[in-house]
């Protein structure tokens, strides 16, 4: 099997944090990257929990309201500021 070289950029902080975890498992970064790519190739999916990207119940309700047109249109940042103040006032009263 031929080997290919691949490089990518990442922040120093991310590299330090991630490589530390990888080493705690007894792997090298190269081994982990190969495992990751092998899993992607074998499963035809990315082996990560991306559930945090799914909208929660509150967001789903808001999305439904937008689709129904049941939303308040705010014309300016000044108006938005006033709406936010009203929301804050109501939440402090509860």
Tab-separated table of C-alpha atoms in Angstrom:
chain	number	residue	atom	x	y	z
A	1	UNK	CA	0.000	0.000	0.000
A	2	UNK	CA	1.310	3.427	-0.925
A	3	UNK	CA	1.345	6.088	1.750
A	4	UNK	CA	0.335	9.689	1.179
A	5	UNK	CA	1.384	12.695	3.188
A	6	UNK	CA	-1.191	15.222	4.333
A	7	UNK	CA	-0.835	18.439	6.302
A	8	UNK	CA	-3.376	20.815	7.786
A	9	UNK	CA	-3.439	23.929	9.944
A	10	UNK	CA	-4.749	24.145	13.483
A	11	UNK	CA	-4.239	26.454	16.416
A	12	UNK	CA	-1.377	25.786	18.803
A	13	UNK	CA	-3.867	25.551	21.670
A	14	UNK	CA	-6.006	22.937	19.893
A	15	UNK	CA	-2.919	20.937	18.944
A	16	UNK	CA	-1.632	20.931	22.523
A	17	UNK	CA	-5.004	19.954	24.022
A	18	UNK	CA	-5.873	17.289	21.444
A	19	UNK	CA	-2.432	15.708	21.241
A	20	UNK	CA	-2.365	15.433	25.032
A	21	UNK	CA	-5.618	13.432	24.985
A	22	UNK	CA	-4.392	11.293	22.092
A	23	UNK	CA	-1.195	10.465	23.979
A	24	UNK	CA	-3.203	9.520	27.087
A	25	UNK	CA	-4.857	6.819	24.987
A	26	UNK	CA	-1.450	5.578	23.868
A	27	UNK	CA	-1.860	6.670	20.261
A	28	UNK	CA	0.049	8.986	17.987
A	29	UNK	CA	-1.785	11.756	16.122
A	30	UNK	CA	-1.065	9.925	12.868
A	31	UNK	CA	-2.679	6.735	14.177
A	32	UNK	CA	-5.790	8.598	15.340
A	33	UNK	CA	-6.128	10.445	12.051
A	34	UNK	CA	-5.812	7.160	10.146
A	35	UNK	CA	-8.441	5.549	12.406
A	36	UNK	CA	-10.754	8.509	11.849
A	37	UNK	CA	-10.385	8.434	8.053
A	38	UNK	CA	-10.770	4.639	7.986
A	39	UNK	CA	-14.024	4.928	9.932
A	40	UNK	CA	-15.293	7.607	7.528
A	41	UNK	CA	-14.401	5.461	4.512
A	42	UNK	CA	-15.953	2.295	5.988
A	43	UNK	CA	-19.196	3.832	7.276
A	44	UNK	CA	-19.641	6.611	4.710
A	45	UNK	CA	-20.383	8.949	7.630
A	46	UNK	CA	-18.488	11.192	10.025
A	47	UNK	CA	-18.117	9.429	13.389
A	48	UNK	CA	-18.946	12.414	15.572
A	49	UNK	CA	-21.912	13.226	17.760
A	50	UNK	CA	-23.292	16.304	16.063
A	51	UNK	CA	-26.551	16.272	18.035
A	52	UNK	CA	-25.752	19.691	19.447
A	53	UNK	CA	-26.467	21.020	15.951
A	54	UNK	CA	-30.073	19.786	16.089
A	55	UNK	CA	-32.592	22.428	17.133
A	56	UNK	CA	-34.181	21.987	20.555
A	57	UNK	CA	-37.924	22.299	21.274
A	58	UNK	CA	-37.801	26.079	21.774
A	59	UNK	CA	-35.966	26.590	18.505
A	60	UNK	CA	-38.338	24.258	16.649
A	61	UNK	CA	-41.327	26.272	17.927
A	62	UNK	CA	-39.661	29.512	16.832
A	63	UNK	CA	-38.947	28.044	13.405
A	64	UNK	CA	-42.592	26.971	13.076
A	65	UNK	CA	-43.713	30.480	14.053
A	66	UNK	CA	-41.512	31.959	11.321
A	67	UNK	CA	-42.898	29.541	8.735
A	68	UNK	CA	-46.476	30.495	9.727
A	69	UNK	CA	-45.598	34.180	9.592
A	70	UNK	CA	-46.462	34.469	13.287
A	71	UNK	CA	-43.556	36.763	14.116
A	72	UNK	CA	-42.992	40.388	14.972
A	73	UNK	CA	-40.974	42.320	12.411
A	74	UNK	CA	-38.539	44.730	14.024
A	75	UNK	CA	-37.463	47.534	11.733
A	76	UNK	CA	-34.461	48.978	13.549
A	77	UNK	CA	-31.873	48.287	16.207
A	78	UNK	CA	-33.578	50.945	18.343
A	79	UNK	CA	-36.853	49.002	18.161
A	80	UNK	CA	-35.000	45.762	18.891
A	81	UNK	CA	-33.451	47.333	21.963
A	82	UNK	CA	-36.921	48.325	23.205
A	83	UNK	CA	-38.289	44.821	22.602
A	84	UNK	CA	-35.363	43.303	24.512
A	85	UNK	CA	-35.964	45.712	27.411
A	86	UNK	CA	-39.617	44.639	27.557
A	87	UNK	CA	-38.661	40.963	27.548
A	88	UNK	CA	-36.156	41.575	30.332
A	89	UNK	CA	-38.706	43.533	32.339
A	90	UNK	CA	-41.274	40.713	32.000
A	91	UNK	CA	-38.750	38.039	32.967
A	92	UNK	CA	-37.755	40.002	36.081
A	93	UNK	CA	-41.409	40.255	37.130
A	94	UNK	CA	-41.918	36.480	36.997
